[in-house]
PDB file of C-alpha atoms in Angstrom:
ATOM      1  CA  MET X   1     -70.623   2.479 -16.039  1.00  0.00           C
ATOM      2  CA  ILE X   2     -66.857   2.861 -15.796  1.00  0.00           C
ATOM      3  CA  ARG X   3     -65.188   0.560 -18.281  1.00  0.00           C
ATOM      4  CA  LEU X   4     -62.616  -1.380 -16.308  1.00  0.00           C
ATOM      5  CA  HIS X   5     -59.638  -3.185 -17.820  1.00  0.00           C
ATOM      6  CA  LYS X   6     -59.976  -6.820 -18.816  1.00  0.00           C
ATOM      7  CA  SER X   7     -59.694  -9.061 -15.755  1.00  0.00           C
ATOM      8  CA  LEU X   8     -57.954 -12.405 -15.278  1.00  0.00           C
ATOM      9  CA  SER X   9     -61.274 -14.206 -14.818  1.00  0.00           C
ATOM     10  CA  GLU X  10     -60.252 -16.908 -17.314  1.00  0.00           C
ATOM     11  CA  ALA X  11     -56.933 -17.645 -15.578  1.00  0.00           C
ATOM     12  CA  PRO X  12     -56.501 -20.843 -13.521  1.00  0.00           C
ATOM     13  CA  ALA X  13     -57.737 -20.607  -9.939  1.00  0.00           C
ATOM     14  CA  TRP X  14     -54.304 -21.450  -8.502  1.00  0.00           C
ATOM     15  CA  LEU X  15     -52.755 -18.528 -10.397  1.00  0.00           C
ATOM     16  CA  ASP X  16     -55.357 -16.152  -8.998  1.00  0.00           C
ATOM     17  CA  LEU X  17     -54.792 -17.420  -5.444  1.00  0.00           C
ATOM     18  CA  GLY X  18     -51.035 -17.114  -5.828  1.00  0.00           C
ATOM     19  CA  ALA X  19     -51.286 -13.566  -7.080  1.00  0.00           C
ATOM     20  CA  SER X  20     -53.569 -12.654  -4.165  1.00  0.00           C
ATOM     21  CA  ALA X  21     -51.136 -14.114  -1.669  1.00  0.00           C
ATOM     22  CA  LEU X  22     -48.212 -12.234  -3.191  1.00  0.00           C
ATOM     23  CA  LYS X  23     -50.212  -9.029  -3.103  1.00  0.00           C
ATOM     24  CA  ARG X  24     -51.007  -9.498   0.602  1.00  0.00           C
ATOM     25  CA  VAL X  25     -47.355 -10.163   1.390  1.00  0.00           C
ATOM     26  CA  GLY X  26     -46.288  -7.107  -0.571  1.00  0.00           C
ATOM     27  CA  THR X  27     -48.866  -4.933   1.161  1.00  0.00           C
ATOM     28  CA  ALA X  28     -47.779  -6.145   4.600  1.00  0.00           C
ATOM     29  CA  ALA X  29     -44.124  -5.434   3.783  1.00  0.00           C
ATOM     30  CA  LEU X  30     -45.014  -1.965   2.535  1.00  0.00           C
ATOM     31  CA  ASP X  31     -46.963  -1.249   5.716  1.00  0.00           C
ATOM     32  CA  LEU X  32     -43.916  -2.189   7.817  1.00  0.00           C
ATOM     33  CA  LEU X  33     -41.582   0.069   5.835  1.00  0.00           C
ATOM     34  CA  TYR X  34     -44.039   2.915   5.313  1.00  0.00           C
ATOM     35  CA  PRO X  35     -46.927   2.823   7.788  1.00  0.00           C
ATOM     36  CA  PRO X  36     -50.145   4.201   6.255  1.00  0.00           C
ATOM     37  CA  VAL X  37     -50.876   7.823   7.073  1.00  0.00           C
ATOM     38  CA  CYS X  38     -53.660  10.242   6.224  1.00  0.00           C
ATOM     39  CA  LEU X  39     -53.114  11.889   2.846  1.00  0.00           C
ATOM     40  CA  ALA X  40     -53.980  15.298   4.278  1.00  0.00           C
ATOM     41  CA  CYS X  41     -52.794  15.531   7.889  1.00  0.00           C
ATOM     42  CA  ARG X  42     -50.276  12.624   7.987  1.00  0.00           C
ATOM     43  CA  ARG X  43     -51.842  10.972  11.032  1.00  0.00           C
ATOM     44  CA  ALA X  44     -51.632   7.177  11.236  1.00  0.00           C
ATOM     45  CA  ILE X  45     -54.531   5.308   9.588  1.00  0.00           C
ATOM     46  CA  GLY X  46     -55.341   1.697   8.758  1.00  0.00           C
ATOM     47  CA  VAL X  47     -54.674   1.565   5.001  1.00  0.00           C
ATOM     48  CA  HIS X  48     -52.653   3.455   2.421  1.00  0.00           C
ATOM     49  CA  GLY X  49     -54.259   6.080   0.212  1.00  0.00           C
ATOM     50  CA  GLY X  50     -57.012   7.312   2.511  1.00  0.00           C
ATOM     51  CA  LEU X  51     -58.010   9.992   4.980  1.00  0.00           C
ATOM     52  CA  CYS X  52     -58.289   9.873   8.745  1.00  0.00           C
ATOM     53  CA  PRO X  53     -61.812  10.189  10.214  1.00  0.00           C
ATOM     54  CA  SER X  54     -61.304  13.880  11.014  1.00  0.00           C
ATOM     55  CA  CYS X  55     -60.147  14.800   7.501  1.00  0.00           C
ATOM     56  CA  TRP X  56     -62.838  12.641   5.935  1.00  0.00           C
ATOM     57  CA  SER X  57     -65.474  14.518   7.933  1.00  0.00           C
ATOM     58  CA  ALA X  58     -63.932  17.852   6.906  1.00  0.00           C
ATOM     59  CA  MET X  59     -63.822  16.926   3.203  1.00  0.00           C
ATOM     60  CA  ARG X  60     -66.653  18.854   1.540  1.00  0.00           C
ATOM     61  CA  PHE X  61     -67.669  16.291  -1.059  1.00  0.00           C
ATOM     62  CA  ILE X  62     -69.971  17.460  -3.855  1.00  0.00           C
ATOM     63  CA  GLU X  63     -72.957  15.164  -4.252  1.00  0.00           C
ATOM     64  CA  ARG X  64     -76.407  15.469  -5.773  1.00  0.00           C
ATOM     65  CA  PRO X  65     -78.403  17.614  -5.901  1.00  0.00           C
ATOM     66  CA  PHE X  66     -76.044  19.743  -7.954  1.00  0.00           C
ATOM     67  CA  CYS X  67     -76.230  21.743 -11.172  1.00  0.00           C
ATOM     68  CA  GLU X  68     -76.053  19.284 -14.058  1.00  0.00           C
ATOM     69  CA  ARG X  69     -74.075  21.769 -16.166  1.00  0.00           C
ATOM     70  CA  LEU X  70     -71.640  23.339 -13.694  1.00  0.00           C
ATOM     71  CA  GLY X  71     -71.474  20.556 -11.112  1.00  0.00           C
ATOM     72  CA  THR X  72     -71.979  23.023  -8.262  1.00  0.00           C
ATOM     73  CA  PRO X  73     -74.111  22.036  -5.259  1.00  0.00           C
ATOM     74  CA  PHE X  74     -77.389  23.837  -4.851  1.00  0.00           C
ATOM     75  CA  GLU X  75     -78.071  26.317  -2.101  1.00  0.00           C
ATOM     76  CA  THR X  76     -81.044  28.219  -3.540  1.00  0.00           C
ATOM     77  CA  ASP X  77     -82.563  29.204  -6.893  1.00  0.00           C
ATOM     78  CA  LEU X  78     -83.324  25.988  -8.794  1.00  0.00           C
ATOM     79  CA  ALA X  79     -84.572  25.649 -12.355  1.00  0.00           C
ATOM     80  CA  ALA X  80     -85.090  22.712 -14.710  1.00  0.00           C
ATOM     81  CA  ASN X  81     -83.885  22.565 -18.310  1.00  0.00           C
ATOM     82  CA  GLU X  82     -85.797  21.028 -21.224  1.00  0.00           C
ATOM     83  CA  SER X  83     -84.598  17.502 -20.365  1.00  0.00           C
ATOM     84  CA  GLY X  84     -85.929  17.778 -16.831  1.00  0.00           C
ATOM     85  CA  ARG X  85     -82.481  17.897 -15.263  1.00  0.00           C
ATOM     86  CA  ILE X  86     -81.862  20.613 -12.724  1.00  0.00           C
ATOM     87  CA  VAL X  87     -79.529  23.428 -13.657  1.00  0.00           C
ATOM     88  CA  SER X  88     -78.520  26.497 -11.704  1.00  0.00           C
ATOM     89  CA  ALA X  89     -79.488  30.060 -12.472  1.00  0.00           C
ATOM     90  CA  ALA X  90     -75.789  30.753 -13.141  1.00  0.00           C
ATOM     91  CA  ALA X  91     -75.686  28.069 -15.846  1.00  0.00           C
ATOM     92  CA  LEU X  92     -78.862  29.399 -17.451  1.00  0.00           C
ATOM     93  CA  ALA X  93     -77.625  32.985 -17.428  1.00  0.00           C
ATOM     94  CA  ASP X  94     -74.122  32.184 -18.711  1.00  0.00           C
ATOM     95  CA  PRO X  95     -73.988  28.645 -20.180  1.00  0.00           C
ATOM     96  CA  PRO X  96     -70.499  27.116 -20.207  1.00  0.00           C
ATOM     97  CA  VAL X  97     -68.834  25.934 -23.400  1.00  0.00           C
ATOM     98  CA  PHE X  98     -68.361  22.458 -21.912  1.00  0.00           C
ATOM     99  CA  ALA X  99     -71.466  20.280 -21.616  1.00  0.00           C
ATOM    100  CA  ARG X 100     -71.112  19.083 -18.001  1.00  0.00           C
ATOM    101  CA  ALA X 101     -68.662  19.469 -15.146  1.00  0.00           C
ATOM    102  CA  ARG X 102     -68.088  17.139 -12.212  1.00  0.00           C
ATOM    103  CA  ALA X 103     -65.847  17.586  -9.168  1.00  0.00           C
ATOM    104  CA  VAL X 104     -64.993  15.533  -6.108  1.00  0.00           C
ATOM    105  CA  ALA X 105     -65.116  18.304  -3.512  1.00  0.00           C
ATOM    106  CA  ARG X 106     -65.261  22.004  -2.809  1.00  0.00           C
ATOM    107  CA  PHE X 107     -61.904  23.757  -2.980  1.00  0.00           C
ATOM    108  CA  GLU X 108     -62.374  26.733  -0.691  1.00  0.00           C
ATOM    109  CA  ASP X 109     -60.990  25.106   2.431  1.00  0.00           C
ATOM    110  CA  GLY X 110     -60.285  21.804   4.142  1.00  0.00           C
ATOM    111  CA  PRO X 111     -58.407  18.674   2.992  1.00  0.00           C
ATOM    112  CA  ALA X 112     -59.267  19.134  -0.703  1.00  0.00           C
ATOM    113  CA  ARG X 113     -57.288  22.370  -0.871  1.00  0.00           C
ATOM    114  CA  THR X 114     -54.401  20.767   1.026  1.00  0.00           C
ATOM    115  CA  LEU X 115     -54.261  17.795  -1.357  1.00  0.00           C
ATOM    116  CA  VAL X 116     -54.355  19.989  -4.467  1.00  0.00           C
ATOM    117  CA  HIS X 117     -51.542  22.216  -3.206  1.00  0.00           C
ATOM    118  CA  ARG X 118     -49.372  19.258  -2.184  1.00  0.00           C
ATOM    119  CA  LEU X 119     -49.815  17.594  -5.561  1.00  0.00           C
ATOM    120  CA  LYS X 120     -49.241  20.814  -7.503  1.00  0.00           C
ATOM    121  CA  TYR X 121     -46.476  22.496  -5.518  1.00  0.00           C
ATOM    122  CA  GLY X 122     -45.234  20.014  -2.942  1.00  0.00           C
ATOM    123  CA  ASP X 123     -43.645  17.370  -5.182  1.00  0.00           C
ATOM    124  CA  ARG X 124     -46.171  14.784  -3.989  1.00  0.00           C
ATOM    125  CA  GLY X 125     -46.865  12.911  -7.213  1.00  0.00           C
ATOM    126  CA  GLU X 126     -48.036   9.836  -5.300  1.00  0.00           C
ATOM    127  CA  LEU X 127     -51.223  11.737  -4.421  1.00  0.00           C
ATOM    128  CA  ALA X 128     -52.416  11.535  -8.037  1.00  0.00           C
ATOM    129  CA  GLU X 129     -53.523   7.906  -7.723  1.00  0.00           C
ATOM    130  CA  PRO X 130     -55.905   8.270  -4.744  1.00  0.00           C
ATOM    131  CA  MET X 131     -57.131  11.651  -5.994  1.00  0.00           C
ATOM    132  CA  GLY X 132     -57.736  10.133  -9.418  1.00  0.00           C
ATOM    133  CA  ARG X 133     -59.671   7.305  -7.811  1.00  0.00           C
ATOM    134  CA  TRP X 134     -62.087   9.813  -6.242  1.00  0.00           C
ATOM    135  CA  MET X 135     -62.337  11.634  -9.581  1.00  0.00           C
ATOM    136  CA  ALA X 136     -63.214   8.427 -11.435  1.00  0.00           C
ATOM    137  CA  ARG X 137     -66.027   7.866  -8.972  1.00  0.00           C
ATOM    138  CA  ALA X 138     -67.306  11.455  -9.163  1.00  0.00           C
ATOM    139  CA  GLY X 139     -67.113  11.454 -12.966  1.00  0.00           C
ATOM    140  CA  ALA X 140     -68.448   7.941 -13.597  1.00  0.00           C
ATOM    141  CA  GLU X 141     -71.352   9.281 -15.657  1.00  0.00           C
ATOM    142  CA  LEU X 142     -69.034  11.265 -17.917  1.00  0.00           C
ATOM    143  CA  LEU X 143     -66.435   8.522 -18.212  1.00  0.00           C
ATOM    144  CA  GLY X 144     -69.027   5.934 -19.171  1.00  0.00           C
ATOM    145  CA  GLU X 145     -69.783   7.965 -22.317  1.00  0.00           C
ATOM    146  CA  ALA X 146     -66.255   9.241 -23.043  1.00  0.00           C
ATOM    147  CA  ASP X 147     -63.997   8.337 -25.962  1.00  0.00           C
ATOM    148  CA  LEU X 148     -60.922  10.305 -24.843  1.00  0.00           C
ATOM    149  CA  LEU X 149     -59.369  11.863 -21.767  1.00  0.00           C
ATOM    150  CA  VAL X 150     -57.427  15.080 -22.359  1.00  0.00           C
ATOM    151  CA  PRO X 151     -55.494  16.707 -19.491  1.00  0.00           C
ATOM    152  CA  MET X 152     -55.280  20.483 -19.212  1.00  0.00           C
ATOM    153  CA  PRO X 153     -51.843  21.247 -20.687  1.00  0.00           C
ATOM    154  CA  LEU X 154     -49.121  23.478 -19.289  1.00  0.00           C
ATOM    155  CA  HIS X 155     -47.141  25.817 -21.508  1.00  0.00           C
ATOM    156  CA  ARG X 156     -43.736  24.283 -22.312  1.00  0.00           C
ATOM    157  CA  LEU X 157     -41.895  26.977 -20.342  1.00  0.00           C
ATOM    158  CA  ARG X 158     -43.962  26.390 -17.211  1.00  0.00           C
ATOM    159  CA  LEU X 159     -43.655  22.629 -17.612  1.00  0.00           C
ATOM    160  CA  ALA X 160     -39.866  22.949 -17.897  1.00  0.00           C
ATOM    161  CA  HIS X 161     -39.815  25.026 -14.713  1.00  0.00           C
ATOM    162  CA  ARG X 162     -42.211  22.862 -12.723  1.00  0.00           C
ATOM    163  CA  ARG X 163     -41.206  19.527 -14.355  1.00  0.00           C
ATOM    164  CA  PHE X 164     -44.609  18.122 -13.540  1.00  0.00           C
ATOM    165  CA  ASN X 165     -48.130  18.533 -14.923  1.00  0.00           C
ATOM    166  CA  GLN X 166     -50.540  17.641 -12.126  1.00  0.00           C
ATOM    167  CA  SER X 167     -53.477  17.454 -14.547  1.00  0.00           C
ATOM    168  CA  ALA X 168     -51.696  14.846 -16.665  1.00  0.00           C
ATOM    169  CA  ALA X 169     -50.892  12.810 -13.541  1.00  0.00           C
ATOM    170  CA  LEU X 170     -54.545  12.867 -12.474  1.00  0.00           C
ATOM    171  CA  ALA X 171     -55.680  11.973 -15.996  1.00  0.00           C
ATOM    172  CA  ARG X 172     -53.343   8.957 -16.051  1.00  0.00           C
ATOM    173  CA  ALA X 173     -54.857   7.717 -12.802  1.00  0.00           C
ATOM    174  CA  VAL X 174     -58.412   8.201 -14.081  1.00  0.00           C
ATOM    175  CA  SER X 175     -57.563   6.479 -17.373  1.00  0.00           C
ATOM    176  CA  ALA X 176     -56.014   3.494 -15.611  1.00  0.00           C
ATOM    177  CA  LEU X 177     -59.198   2.904 -13.635  1.00  0.00           C
ATOM    178  CA  SER X 178     -61.821   3.797 -16.244  1.00  0.00           C
ATOM    179  CA  GLY X 179     -60.159   2.371 -19.341  1.00  0.00           C
ATOM    180  CA  VAL X 180     -60.839   5.583 -21.279  1.00  0.00           C
ATOM    181  CA  PRO X 181     -57.838   6.284 -23.560  1.00  0.00           C
ATOM    182  CA  LEU X 182     -55.605   9.197 -22.605  1.00  0.00           C
ATOM    183  CA  GLU X 183     -54.194  11.694 -25.121  1.00  0.00           C
ATOM    184  CA  ASN X 184     -51.538  13.778 -23.395  1.00  0.00           C
ATOM    185  CA  ASP X 185     -50.343  15.958 -26.273  1.00  0.00           C
ATOM    186  CA  LEU X 186     -53.480  16.413 -28.365  1.00  0.00           C
ATOM    187  CA  LEU X 187     -54.317  19.766 -26.779  1.00  0.00           C
ATOM    188  CA  ILE X 188     -51.338  22.080 -26.404  1.00  0.00           C
ATOM    189  CA  ARG X 189     -50.907  25.417 -24.660  1.00  0.00           C
ATOM    190  CA  ILE X 190     -49.295  27.957 -26.965  1.00  0.00           C
ATOM    191  CA  LYS X 191     -49.676  31.076 -24.829  1.00  0.00           C
ATOM    192  CA  PRO X 192     -47.740  31.398 -21.533  1.00  0.00           C
ATOM    193  CA  THR X 193     -50.601  32.936 -19.567  1.00  0.00           C
ATOM    194  CA  PRO X 194     -49.905  34.437 -16.134  1.00  0.00           C
ATOM    195  CA  PRO X 195     -51.577  32.788 -13.107  1.00  0.00           C
ATOM    196  CA  GLN X 196     -55.322  33.331 -12.788  1.00  0.00           C
ATOM    197  CA  VAL X 197     -55.212  33.855  -9.018  1.00  0.00           C
ATOM    198  CA  GLY X 198     -56.655  37.230  -8.024  1.00  0.00           C
ATOM    199  CA  LEU X 199     -58.190  38.011 -11.418  1.00  0.00           C
ATOM    200  CA  THR X 200     -61.866  38.802 -11.903  1.00  0.00           C
ATOM    201  CA  ARG X 201     -64.043  36.465 -13.969  1.00  0.00           C
ATOM    202  CA  ARG X 202     -63.807  38.801 -16.972  1.00  0.00           C
ATOM    203  CA  LEU X 203     -60.021  39.110 -16.737  1.00  0.00           C
ATOM    204  CA  ARG X 204     -59.647  35.350 -16.388  1.00  0.00           C
ATOM    205  CA  ALA X 205     -61.544  34.835 -19.629  1.00  0.00           C
ATOM    206  CA  MET X 206     -59.398  37.436 -21.396  1.00  0.00           C
ATOM    207  CA  ASN X 207     -56.232  35.907 -19.953  1.00  0.00           C
ATOM    208  CA  VAL X 208     -56.782  32.529 -21.616  1.00  0.00           C
ATOM    209  CA  GLN X 209     -57.999  33.745 -25.014  1.00  0.00           C
ATOM    210  CA  GLY X 210     -55.889  32.120 -27.705  1.00  0.00           C
ATOM    211  CA  ALA X 211     -54.022  30.007 -25.160  1.00  0.00           C
ATOM    212  CA  PHE X 212     -54.811  26.571 -26.638  1.00  0.00           C
ATOM    213  CA  HIS X 213     -54.321  24.832 -29.967  1.00  0.00           C
ATOM    214  CA  VAL X 214     -54.932  21.503 -31.678  1.00  0.00           C
ATOM    215  CA  ALA X 215     -52.581  20.750 -34.569  1.00  0.00           C
ATOM    216  CA  PRO X 216     -54.439  20.239 -37.890  1.00  0.00           C
ATOM    217  CA  GLU X 217     -53.005  16.732 -38.310  1.00  0.00           C
ATOM    218  CA  ARG X 218     -54.405  15.720 -34.906  1.00  0.00           C
ATOM    219  CA  ARG X 219     -57.974  16.813 -35.585  1.00  0.00           C
ATOM    220  CA  ILE X 220     -58.955  13.470 -37.071  1.00  0.00           C
ATOM    221  CA  GLU X 221     -58.485  11.996 -33.590  1.00  0.00           C
ATOM    222  CA  LEU X 222     -61.200  14.307 -32.283  1.00  0.00           C
ATOM    223  CA  ALA X 223     -63.758  13.816 -35.039  1.00  0.00           C
ATOM    224  CA  ASP X 224     -67.142  12.982 -33.494  1.00  0.00           C
ATOM    225  CA  ARG X 225     -65.477  12.037 -30.188  1.00  0.00           C
ATOM    226  CA  ARG X 226     -66.733  12.705 -26.669  1.00  0.00           C
ATOM    227  CA  VAL X 227     -63.886  14.217 -24.692  1.00  0.00           C
ATOM    228  CA  VAL X 228     -63.428  14.610 -20.945  1.00  0.00           C
ATOM    229  CA  LEU X 229     -61.052  17.447 -20.024  1.00  0.00           C
ATOM    230  CA  VAL X 230     -59.184  16.750 -16.787  1.00  0.00           C
ATOM    231  CA  ASP X 231     -57.786  19.371 -14.409  1.00  0.00           C
ATOM    232  CA  ASP X 232     -57.020  19.680 -10.719  1.00  0.00           C
ATOM    233  CA  VAL X 233     -59.143  22.749  -9.892  1.00  0.00           C
ATOM    234  CA  MET X 234     -61.893  24.771 -11.525  1.00  0.00           C
ATOM    235  CA  THR X 235     -62.652  28.292 -10.332  1.00  0.00           C
ATOM    236  CA  SER X 236     -64.506  30.561 -12.762  1.00  0.00           C
ATOM    237  CA  GLY X 237     -64.395  27.950 -15.539  1.00  0.00           C
ATOM    238  CA  ALA X 238     -62.652  30.366 -17.927  1.00  0.00           C
ATOM    239  CA  THR X 239     -59.695  28.067 -18.619  1.00  0.00           C
ATOM    240  CA  MET X 240     -61.937  25.042 -19.085  1.00  0.00           C
ATOM    241  CA  ASN X 241     -64.200  27.019 -21.436  1.00  0.00           C
ATOM    242  CA  ALA X 242     -61.248  28.192 -23.538  1.00  0.00           C
ATOM    243  CA  ALA X 243     -59.870  24.654 -23.858  1.00  0.00           C
ATOM    244  CA  ALA X 244     -63.295  23.146 -24.572  1.00  0.00           C
ATOM    245  CA  ARG X 245     -63.963  25.731 -27.288  1.00  0.00           C
ATOM    246  CA  ILE X 246     -60.779  24.756 -29.146  1.00  0.00           C
ATOM    247  CA  LEU X 247     -61.554  21.032 -28.885  1.00  0.00           C
ATOM    248  CA  LEU X 248     -65.064  21.563 -30.244  1.00  0.00           C
ATOM    249  CA  ARG X 249     -63.765  23.696 -33.104  1.00  0.00           C
ATOM    250  CA  ALA X 250     -61.293  20.907 -33.889  1.00  0.00           C
ATOM    251  CA  GLY X 251     -64.137  18.430 -34.305  1.00  0.00           C
ATOM    252  CA  ALA X 252     -65.010  16.996 -30.882  1.00  0.00           C
ATOM    253  CA  LYS X 253     -68.660  16.004 -30.544  1.00  0.00           C
ATOM    254  CA  GLN X 254     -68.879  16.985 -26.881  1.00  0.00           C
ATOM    255  CA  VAL X 255     -66.527  18.155 -24.160  1.00  0.00           C
ATOM    256  CA  ASP X 256     -67.127  17.506 -20.469  1.00  0.00           C
ATOM    257  CA  ALA X 257     -64.994  18.614 -17.530  1.00  0.00           C
ATOM    258  CA  LEU X 258     -63.703  16.517 -14.632  1.00  0.00           C
ATOM    259  CA  VAL X 259     -61.718  18.108 -11.796  1.00  0.00           C
ATOM    260  CA  PHE X 260     -60.700  17.121  -8.314  1.00  0.00           C
ATOM    261  CA  ALA X 261     -61.979  20.310  -6.676  1.00  0.00           C
ATOM    262  CA  ARG X 262     -63.850  23.423  -7.634  1.00  0.00           C
ATOM    263  CA  THR X 263     -64.751  26.706  -6.054  1.00  0.00           C
ATOM    264  CA  VAL X 264     -68.436  27.136  -5.384  1.00  0.00           C
ATOM    265  CA  SER X 265     -68.665  30.761  -4.371  1.00  0.00           C
ATOM    266  CA  GLU X 266     -66.364  33.487  -5.607  1.00  0.00           C
ATOM    267  CA  SER X 267     -66.550  37.246  -5.801  1.00  0.00           C
TER     268      SER X 267
END
């Protein structure tokens, strides 16, 4: 189960009622100033932080049955591993470095792609909270066993140019809900790799070789820990594999992957 923050269950009843009333007043005032709109298409909706019925229907959520290793939904070709859990032929043929991956939705088209692009390139940092909420739900199994959350880092030059790491923003949102501690600077990116877009699977793997590092003095924080790597999108898995490999070499017990969206079919 997701480990939520300590509640105010021991507080006096009048304090709880007062806080609820203030929250309702604040929400009503916010709705008057900024009427709730769909996160994807900007149409009017009933509450903040959601999707309109049309975008909700178009959102290609990933739900079971899916590959327990890669987190991809099944179409054909099923096989079971030694534990009885179903894994895909792709995972059997080329096992990932990370133990398990989970994603909210498919990335190829629809609202998921729109949300990722707006968060990453459109200066829409407020999207991280609702997107992180979906991620916490999709990754509940991983988060219930996790000791640390580690966001996929940007190289310092790219971070200076963009001024925003969308993976760190998503990880903060997931941490706030799940209670799993967040370590922003444990994994660092030391190689300014070019964008992966348009590269083949093999070239993507080569592109991120030697890209990540954990400082020797930080390795004690990883010793025998279960880590969940957080990113916005997973395509071939090459970047996630490279980062997971470094974390495992630095002492992590297990590394899982949690992303908002992932590609399911790619050439």
